[in-house]
């Protein structure tokens, strides 16, 4: 789900997104996917063990958690600003046999207190492109470096260069795979990049860029040697 720190003077981000999710169904949101097919496939590629610790940041009511649970993963954290969005997802996966293994966290990814090296996989679809301020992007990357174990993986998806200029009334940044990877730096080794042609529930086209990286904090030291 999108993250934005300022929405005029009307309400704080958590209240804003709570309002959105209380007045619309998840499948009425532009970013809705019936199945998070590409994300799930890339996660399975780098995390074959079902005990891998996976965090989905800015998840909203995303169906990725459904796919992870039904695939067999049982160490999943779902983090979002909106209590209402998380409630939608919780209710939807309640019937899954291992749904109790999901940790649900209401928090801002930029300020959330995350344990060091806690996750094997960090997933984000459609949060990072809302960080139009460079300082916020730096804080985000610092959170990734703190929370992902060395050798872990980071999968981030944003609007592509020919994607929308705005979403949900908010400005966004658009990225090529090189530009997106460049935001993270040389200690993130790019393993794969993909383009996704997303169709909104009403049939509009939105182009996404996916980057899958391995977090290697020793890479810069080795390169400098």
PDB file of C-alpha atoms in Angstrom:
ATOM      1  CA  UNK A   1       0.000   0.000   0.000  1.00  0.00           C
ATOM      2  CA  UNK A   2       1.272   3.522  -0.679  1.00  0.00           C
ATOM      3  CA  UNK A   3       3.092   5.403   2.024  1.00  0.00           C
ATOM      4  CA  UNK A   4       3.084   9.193   2.212  1.00  0.00           C
ATOM      5  CA  UNK A   5       4.017  11.339   5.154  1.00  0.00           C
ATOM      6  CA  UNK A   6       2.070  14.494   4.335  1.00  0.00           C
ATOM      7  CA  UNK A   7      -1.420  14.713   2.875  1.00  0.00           C
ATOM      8  CA  UNK A   8      -2.096  18.403   3.115  1.00  0.00           C
ATOM      9  CA  UNK A   9      -3.467  19.571   6.447  1.00  0.00           C
ATOM     10  CA  UNK A  10      -6.456  17.240   6.552  1.00  0.00           C
ATOM     11  CA  UNK A  11      -5.349  14.075   8.303  1.00  0.00           C
ATOM     12  CA  UNK A  12      -2.299  12.024   9.111  1.00  0.00           C
ATOM     13  CA  UNK A  13      -1.316   9.184   6.757  1.00  0.00           C
ATOM     14  CA  UNK A  14      -2.641   6.381   8.956  1.00  0.00           C
ATOM     15  CA  UNK A  15      -6.042   8.056   9.247  1.00  0.00           C
ATOM     16  CA  UNK A  16      -6.083   8.789   5.527  1.00  0.00           C
ATOM     17  CA  UNK A  17      -5.468   5.190   4.527  1.00  0.00           C
ATOM     18  CA  UNK A  18      -7.851   3.901   7.179  1.00  0.00           C
ATOM     19  CA  UNK A  19     -10.507   6.077   5.571  1.00  0.00           C
ATOM     20  CA  UNK A  20      -9.666   4.692   2.129  1.00  0.00           C
ATOM     21  CA  UNK A  21      -9.919   1.100   3.297  1.00  0.00           C
ATOM     22  CA  UNK A  22     -13.118   1.726   5.248  1.00  0.00           C
ATOM     23  CA  UNK A  23     -14.846   3.283   2.236  1.00  0.00           C
ATOM     24  CA  UNK A  24     -13.575   1.012  -0.565  1.00  0.00           C
ATOM     25  CA  UNK A  25     -13.088  -2.692  -0.939  1.00  0.00           C
ATOM     26  CA  UNK A  26      -9.508  -3.851  -1.593  1.00  0.00           C
ATOM     27  CA  UNK A  27     -10.394  -4.966  -5.119  1.00  0.00           C
ATOM     28  CA  UNK A  28     -11.440  -1.381  -5.910  1.00  0.00           C
ATOM     29  CA  UNK A  29      -7.892  -0.082  -5.382  1.00  0.00           C
ATOM     30  CA  UNK A  30      -5.774   0.616  -8.478  1.00  0.00           C
ATOM     31  CA  UNK A  31      -2.887  -1.535  -7.203  1.00  0.00           C
ATOM     32  CA  UNK A  32      -5.048  -4.587  -6.426  1.00  0.00           C
ATOM     33  CA  UNK A  33      -3.827  -7.968  -7.698  1.00  0.00           C
ATOM     34  CA  UNK A  34      -6.007 -11.079  -7.418  1.00  0.00           C
ATOM     35  CA  UNK A  35      -2.726 -12.975  -7.037  1.00  0.00           C
ATOM     36  CA  UNK A  36       0.749 -11.530  -6.451  1.00  0.00           C
ATOM     37  CA  UNK A  37       2.188 -13.947  -9.006  1.00  0.00           C
ATOM     38  CA  UNK A  38       5.483 -12.239  -9.866  1.00  0.00           C
ATOM     39  CA  UNK A  39       6.362 -11.313  -6.291  1.00  0.00           C
ATOM     40  CA  UNK A  40       5.651 -14.828  -5.067  1.00  0.00           C
ATOM     41  CA  UNK A  41       7.700 -16.436  -7.844  1.00  0.00           C
ATOM     42  CA  UNK A  42      10.726 -14.226  -7.143  1.00  0.00           C
ATOM     43  CA  UNK A  43      10.489 -14.845  -3.397  1.00  0.00           C
ATOM     44  CA  UNK A  44      10.306 -18.596  -3.947  1.00  0.00           C
ATOM     45  CA  UNK A  45      13.407 -18.350  -6.129  1.00  0.00           C
ATOM     46  CA  UNK A  46      15.569 -16.892  -3.356  1.00  0.00           C
ATOM     47  CA  UNK A  47      13.831 -18.396  -0.309  1.00  0.00           C
ATOM     48  CA  UNK A  48      13.210 -22.094  -0.979  1.00  0.00           C
ATOM     49  CA  UNK A  49      13.010 -22.867   2.738  1.00  0.00           C
ATOM     50  CA  UNK A  50       9.588 -22.317   4.254  1.00  0.00           C
ATOM     51  CA  UNK A  51      11.151 -21.107   7.499  1.00  0.00           C
ATOM     52  CA  UNK A  52      12.569 -18.024   5.750  1.00  0.00           C
ATOM     53  CA  UNK A  53      11.625 -14.824   7.578  1.00  0.00           C
ATOM     54  CA  UNK A  54       9.751 -12.601   5.128  1.00  0.00           C
ATOM     55  CA  UNK A  55       8.456  -9.055   5.633  1.00  0.00           C
ATOM     56  CA  UNK A  56       5.983  -7.363   3.301  1.00  0.00           C
ATOM     57  CA  UNK A  57       6.192  -3.608   3.973  1.00  0.00           C
ATOM     58  CA  UNK A  58       3.349  -1.281   3.049  1.00  0.00           C
ATOM     59  CA  UNK A  59       1.365  -4.418   2.336  1.00  0.00           C
ATOM     60  CA  UNK A  60      -2.108  -2.989   2.800  1.00  0.00           C
ATOM     61  CA  UNK A  61      -4.611  -5.688   1.886  1.00  0.00           C
ATOM     62  CA  UNK A  62      -2.247  -7.311  -0.628  1.00  0.00           C
ATOM     63  CA  UNK A  63      -2.869 -10.939  -1.546  1.00  0.00           C
ATOM     64  CA  UNK A  64       0.846 -11.764  -1.309  1.00  0.00           C
ATOM     65  CA  UNK A  65       0.387 -12.999   2.253  1.00  0.00           C
ATOM     66  CA  UNK A  66      -2.278 -15.439   1.015  1.00  0.00           C
ATOM     67  CA  UNK A  67       0.168 -16.875  -1.506  1.00  0.00           C
ATOM     68  CA  UNK A  68       2.969 -17.114   1.043  1.00  0.00           C
ATOM     69  CA  UNK A  69       0.790 -18.886   3.596  1.00  0.00           C
ATOM     70  CA  UNK A  70      -0.729 -21.354   1.160  1.00  0.00           C
ATOM     71  CA  UNK A  71       2.722 -22.085  -0.309  1.00  0.00           C
ATOM     72  CA  UNK A  72       3.928 -23.094   3.146  1.00  0.00           C
ATOM     73  CA  UNK A  73       5.883 -20.131   4.535  1.00  0.00           C
ATOM     74  CA  UNK A  74       5.310 -19.734   8.255  1.00  0.00           C
ATOM     75  CA  UNK A  75       7.500 -16.806   9.357  1.00  0.00           C
ATOM     76  CA  UNK A  76       5.765 -13.832   7.754  1.00  0.00           C
ATOM     77  CA  UNK A  77       5.452 -10.219   8.911  1.00  0.00           C
ATOM     78  CA  UNK A  78       2.900  -7.933   7.264  1.00  0.00           C
ATOM     79  CA  UNK A  79       3.498  -4.228   7.972  1.00  0.00           C
ATOM     80  CA  UNK A  80       1.303  -1.295   7.009  1.00  0.00           C
ATOM     81  CA  UNK A  81       0.190   2.139   8.171  1.00  0.00           C
ATOM     82  CA  UNK A  82      -3.496   1.272   8.115  1.00  0.00           C
ATOM     83  CA  UNK A  83      -5.253  -0.834  10.729  1.00  0.00           C
ATOM     84  CA  UNK A  84      -8.243  -1.135   8.392  1.00  0.00           C
ATOM     85  CA  UNK A  85      -6.102  -2.462   5.537  1.00  0.00           C
ATOM     86  CA  UNK A  86      -4.483  -5.052   7.786  1.00  0.00           C
ATOM     87  CA  UNK A  87      -7.915  -6.099   9.059  1.00  0.00           C
ATOM     88  CA  UNK A  88      -9.015  -6.848   5.490  1.00  0.00           C
ATOM     89  CA  UNK A  89      -6.005  -9.105   4.962  1.00  0.00           C
ATOM     90  CA  UNK A  90      -6.343 -10.779   8.365  1.00  0.00           C
ATOM     91  CA  UNK A  91      -9.972 -11.627   7.725  1.00  0.00           C
ATOM     92  CA  UNK A  92      -9.191 -12.984   4.272  1.00  0.00           C
ATOM     93  CA  UNK A  93      -6.424 -15.368   5.387  1.00  0.00           C
ATOM     94  CA  UNK A  94      -8.148 -16.435   8.605  1.00  0.00           C
ATOM     95  CA  UNK A  95      -9.276 -19.669   6.969  1.00  0.00           C
ATOM     96  CA  UNK A  96      -5.755 -20.745   6.057  1.00  0.00           C
ATOM     97  CA  UNK A  97      -4.408 -23.428   8.328  1.00  0.00           C
ATOM     98  CA  UNK A  98      -1.163 -21.585   9.127  1.00  0.00           C
ATOM     99  CA  UNK A  99      -2.545 -18.056   9.174  1.00  0.00           C
ATOM    100  CA  UNK A 100      -1.649 -17.832  12.864  1.00  0.00           C
ATOM    101  CA  UNK A 101       2.028 -17.721  11.923  1.00  0.00           C
ATOM    102  CA  UNK A 102       1.619 -14.236  10.404  1.00  0.00           C
ATOM    103  CA  UNK A 103       2.702 -11.229  12.479  1.00  0.00           C
ATOM    104  CA  UNK A 104       0.580  -8.164  11.713  1.00  0.00           C
ATOM    105  CA  UNK A 105       2.199  -4.791  12.433  1.00  0.00           C
ATOM    106  CA  UNK A 106       0.654  -1.360  12.138  1.00  0.00           C
ATOM    107  CA  UNK A 107       3.613   0.978  11.615  1.00  0.00           C
ATOM    108  CA  UNK A 108       5.332   3.443   9.307  1.00  0.00           C
ATOM    109  CA  UNK A 109       8.166   1.647   7.546  1.00  0.00           C
ATOM    110  CA  UNK A 110      10.391   4.719   7.942  1.00  0.00           C
ATOM    111  CA  UNK A 111      10.092   4.796  11.723  1.00  0.00           C
ATOM    112  CA  UNK A 112       9.141   1.240  12.688  1.00  0.00           C
ATOM    113  CA  UNK A 113      11.353  -0.391  15.304  1.00  0.00           C
ATOM    114  CA  UNK A 114      12.659  -3.440  13.479  1.00  0.00           C
ATOM    115  CA  UNK A 115      15.036  -6.011  14.925  1.00  0.00           C
ATOM    116  CA  UNK A 116      18.521  -6.126  13.442  1.00  0.00           C
ATOM    117  CA  UNK A 117      19.089  -8.750  10.734  1.00  0.00           C
ATOM    118  CA  UNK A 118      15.599 -10.083  11.372  1.00  0.00           C
ATOM    119  CA  UNK A 119      14.530 -10.883   7.818  1.00  0.00           C
ATOM    120  CA  UNK A 120      15.703 -13.127   5.017  1.00  0.00           C
ATOM    121  CA  UNK A 121      13.476 -11.393   2.462  1.00  0.00           C
ATOM    122  CA  UNK A 122      12.182  -7.792   2.335  1.00  0.00           C
ATOM    123  CA  UNK A 123       9.308  -7.204  -0.089  1.00  0.00           C
ATOM    124  CA  UNK A 124       7.798  -3.887  -1.137  1.00  0.00           C
ATOM    125  CA  UNK A 125       5.365  -3.332  -3.983  1.00  0.00           C
ATOM    126  CA  UNK A 126       4.302   0.304  -4.429  1.00  0.00           C
ATOM    127  CA  UNK A 127       5.712   1.986  -1.321  1.00  0.00           C
ATOM    128  CA  UNK A 128       9.138   3.182  -2.413  1.00  0.00           C
ATOM    129  CA  UNK A 129       7.847   5.168  -5.391  1.00  0.00           C
ATOM    130  CA  UNK A 130       5.823   7.364  -3.021  1.00  0.00           C
ATOM    131  CA  UNK A 131       9.025   8.514  -1.315  1.00  0.00           C
ATOM    132  CA  UNK A 132       9.631  11.614  -3.408  1.00  0.00           C
ATOM    133  CA  UNK A 133      11.883  13.179  -0.765  1.00  0.00           C
ATOM    134  CA  UNK A 134      15.514  12.073  -0.854  1.00  0.00           C
ATOM    135  CA  UNK A 135      15.802  12.062   2.940  1.00  0.00           C
ATOM    136  CA  UNK A 136      12.875   9.654   3.188  1.00  0.00           C
ATOM    137  CA  UNK A 137      14.456   7.352   0.630  1.00  0.00           C
ATOM    138  CA  UNK A 138      17.683   7.365   2.628  1.00  0.00           C
ATOM    139  CA  UNK A 139      15.778   6.475   5.796  1.00  0.00           C
ATOM    140  CA  UNK A 140      14.036   3.652   3.972  1.00  0.00           C
ATOM    141  CA  UNK A 141      17.313   2.182   2.711  1.00  0.00           C
ATOM    142  CA  UNK A 142      18.790   2.510   6.207  1.00  0.00           C
ATOM    143  CA  UNK A 143      15.851   0.474   7.545  1.00  0.00           C
ATOM    144  CA  UNK A 144      16.507  -2.198   4.928  1.00  0.00           C
ATOM    145  CA  UNK A 145      20.198  -2.375   5.839  1.00  0.00           C
ATOM    146  CA  UNK A 146      19.299  -2.687   9.508  1.00  0.00           C
ATOM    147  CA  UNK A 147      16.506  -5.257   9.216  1.00  0.00           C
ATOM    148  CA  UNK A 148      17.740  -7.591   6.446  1.00  0.00           C
ATOM    149  CA  UNK A 149      20.387 -10.129   7.365  1.00  0.00           C
ATOM    150  CA  UNK A 150      23.653 -10.092   5.399  1.00  0.00           C
ATOM    151  CA  UNK A 151      23.085 -12.393   2.453  1.00  0.00           C
ATOM    152  CA  UNK A 152      19.345 -11.744   2.557  1.00  0.00           C
ATOM    153  CA  UNK A 153      17.238 -10.501  -0.318  1.00  0.00           C
ATOM    154  CA  UNK A 154      15.365  -7.311  -1.162  1.00  0.00           C
ATOM    155  CA  UNK A 155      12.544  -7.218  -3.705  1.00  0.00           C
ATOM    156  CA  UNK A 156      11.191  -3.747  -4.480  1.00  0.00           C
ATOM    157  CA  UNK A 157       8.632  -2.824  -7.152  1.00  0.00           C
ATOM    158  CA  UNK A 158       7.841   0.734  -8.260  1.00  0.00           C
ATOM    159  CA  UNK A 159       6.187   2.428 -11.195  1.00  0.00           C
ATOM    160  CA  UNK A 160       8.332   2.130 -14.314  1.00  0.00           C
ATOM    161  CA  UNK A 161       9.599   5.099 -16.316  1.00  0.00           C
ATOM    162  CA  UNK A 162       6.415   5.061 -18.393  1.00  0.00           C
ATOM    163  CA  UNK A 163       4.173   4.419 -15.399  1.00  0.00           C
ATOM    164  CA  UNK A 164       1.763   6.909 -13.820  1.00  0.00           C
ATOM    165  CA  UNK A 165       3.006  10.292 -12.618  1.00  0.00           C
ATOM    166  CA  UNK A 166       0.546  10.267  -9.726  1.00  0.00           C
ATOM    167  CA  UNK A 167      -1.354   7.646  -7.782  1.00  0.00           C
ATOM    168  CA  UNK A 168      -4.175   8.095  -5.274  1.00  0.00           C
ATOM    169  CA  UNK A 169      -3.763  11.847  -5.705  1.00  0.00           C
ATOM    170  CA  UNK A 170      -0.094  11.740  -4.682  1.00  0.00           C
ATOM    171  CA  UNK A 171       3.075  12.399  -6.667  1.00  0.00           C
ATOM    172  CA  UNK A 172       5.308   9.410  -7.333  1.00  0.00           C
ATOM    173  CA  UNK A 173       8.846   8.801  -8.567  1.00  0.00           C
ATOM    174  CA  UNK A 174       9.239   6.496 -11.584  1.00  0.00           C
ATOM    175  CA  UNK A 175      12.229   4.214 -12.040  1.00  0.00           C
ATOM    176  CA  UNK A 176      14.122   2.150 -14.563  1.00  0.00           C
ATOM    177  CA  UNK A 177      15.766  -0.930 -13.075  1.00  0.00           C
ATOM    178  CA  UNK A 178      19.148   0.835 -13.077  1.00  0.00           C
ATOM    179  CA  UNK A 179      17.762   3.915 -11.342  1.00  0.00           C
ATOM    180  CA  UNK A 180      15.914   1.869  -8.732  1.00  0.00           C
ATOM    181  CA  UNK A 181      18.964  -0.261  -7.997  1.00  0.00           C
ATOM    182  CA  UNK A 182      21.046   2.909  -7.793  1.00  0.00           C
ATOM    183  CA  UNK A 183      18.952   4.194  -4.892  1.00  0.00           C
ATOM    184  CA  UNK A 184      20.186   1.295  -2.767  1.00  0.00           C
ATOM    185  CA  UNK A 185      23.886   1.257  -3.573  1.00  0.00           C
ATOM    186  CA  UNK A 186      26.727  -1.118  -4.296  1.00  0.00           C
ATOM    187  CA  UNK A 187      26.156  -3.364  -1.283  1.00  0.00           C
ATOM    188  CA  UNK A 188      22.942  -4.534  -2.931  1.00  0.00           C
ATOM    189  CA  UNK A 189      23.814  -6.926  -5.755  1.00  0.00           C
ATOM    190  CA  UNK A 190      21.194  -6.864  -8.511  1.00  0.00           C
ATOM    191  CA  UNK A 191      20.131 -10.433  -9.287  1.00  0.00           C
ATOM    192  CA  UNK A 192      17.150  -9.792 -11.544  1.00  0.00           C
ATOM    193  CA  UNK A 193      14.885  -7.052 -12.809  1.00  0.00           C
ATOM    194  CA  UNK A 194      11.467  -7.460 -14.369  1.00  0.00           C
ATOM    195  CA  UNK A 195       8.820  -5.310 -15.987  1.00  0.00           C
ATOM    196  CA  UNK A 196       5.195  -5.952 -15.097  1.00  0.00           C
ATOM    197  CA  UNK A 197       2.214  -4.694 -17.050  1.00  0.00           C
ATOM    198  CA  UNK A 198      -0.325  -4.335 -14.271  1.00  0.00           C
ATOM    199  CA  UNK A 199      -3.994  -3.915 -15.102  1.00  0.00           C
ATOM    200  CA  UNK A 200      -6.116  -2.018 -12.621  1.00  0.00           C
ATOM    201  CA  UNK A 201      -9.534  -3.443 -11.693  1.00  0.00           C
ATOM    202  CA  UNK A 202     -11.074  -1.080 -14.298  1.00  0.00           C
ATOM    203  CA  UNK A 203      -8.647  -2.106 -17.048  1.00  0.00           C
ATOM    204  CA  UNK A 204      -6.114   0.737 -17.067  1.00  0.00           C
ATOM    205  CA  UNK A 205      -2.479  -0.147 -17.743  1.00  0.00           C
ATOM    206  CA  UNK A 206       0.249   0.566 -15.192  1.00  0.00           C
ATOM    207  CA  UNK A 207       3.887  -0.382 -15.827  1.00  0.00           C
ATOM    208  CA  UNK A 208       5.964  -1.544 -12.859  1.00  0.00           C
ATOM    209  CA  UNK A 209       9.704  -2.141 -12.433  1.00  0.00           C
ATOM    210  CA  UNK A 210      10.808  -4.954 -10.100  1.00  0.00           C
ATOM    211  CA  UNK A 211      14.354  -5.246  -8.762  1.00  0.00           C
ATOM    212  CA  UNK A 212      15.574  -8.281  -6.834  1.00  0.00           C
ATOM    213  CA  UNK A 213      18.832  -7.785  -4.941  1.00  0.00           C
ATOM    214  CA  UNK A 214      21.045  -9.668  -2.537  1.00  0.00           C
ATOM    215  CA  UNK A 215      22.190  -7.621   0.440  1.00  0.00           C
ATOM    216  CA  UNK A 216      25.970  -7.980   0.691  1.00  0.00           C
ATOM    217  CA  UNK A 217      27.338  -5.407   3.168  1.00  0.00           C
ATOM    218  CA  UNK A 218      30.909  -6.564   2.548  1.00  0.00           C
ATOM    219  CA  UNK A 219      30.690  -5.899  -1.203  1.00  0.00           C
ATOM    220  CA  UNK A 220      31.934  -2.315  -1.026  1.00  0.00           C
ATOM    221  CA  UNK A 221      34.900  -3.320   1.117  1.00  0.00           C
ATOM    222  CA  UNK A 222      35.853  -6.078  -1.314  1.00  0.00           C
ATOM    223  CA  UNK A 223      35.476  -3.780  -4.294  1.00  0.00           C
ATOM    224  CA  UNK A 224      37.711  -1.188  -2.656  1.00  0.00           C
ATOM    225  CA  UNK A 225      40.413  -3.739  -1.801  1.00  0.00           C
TER     226      UNK A 225
END
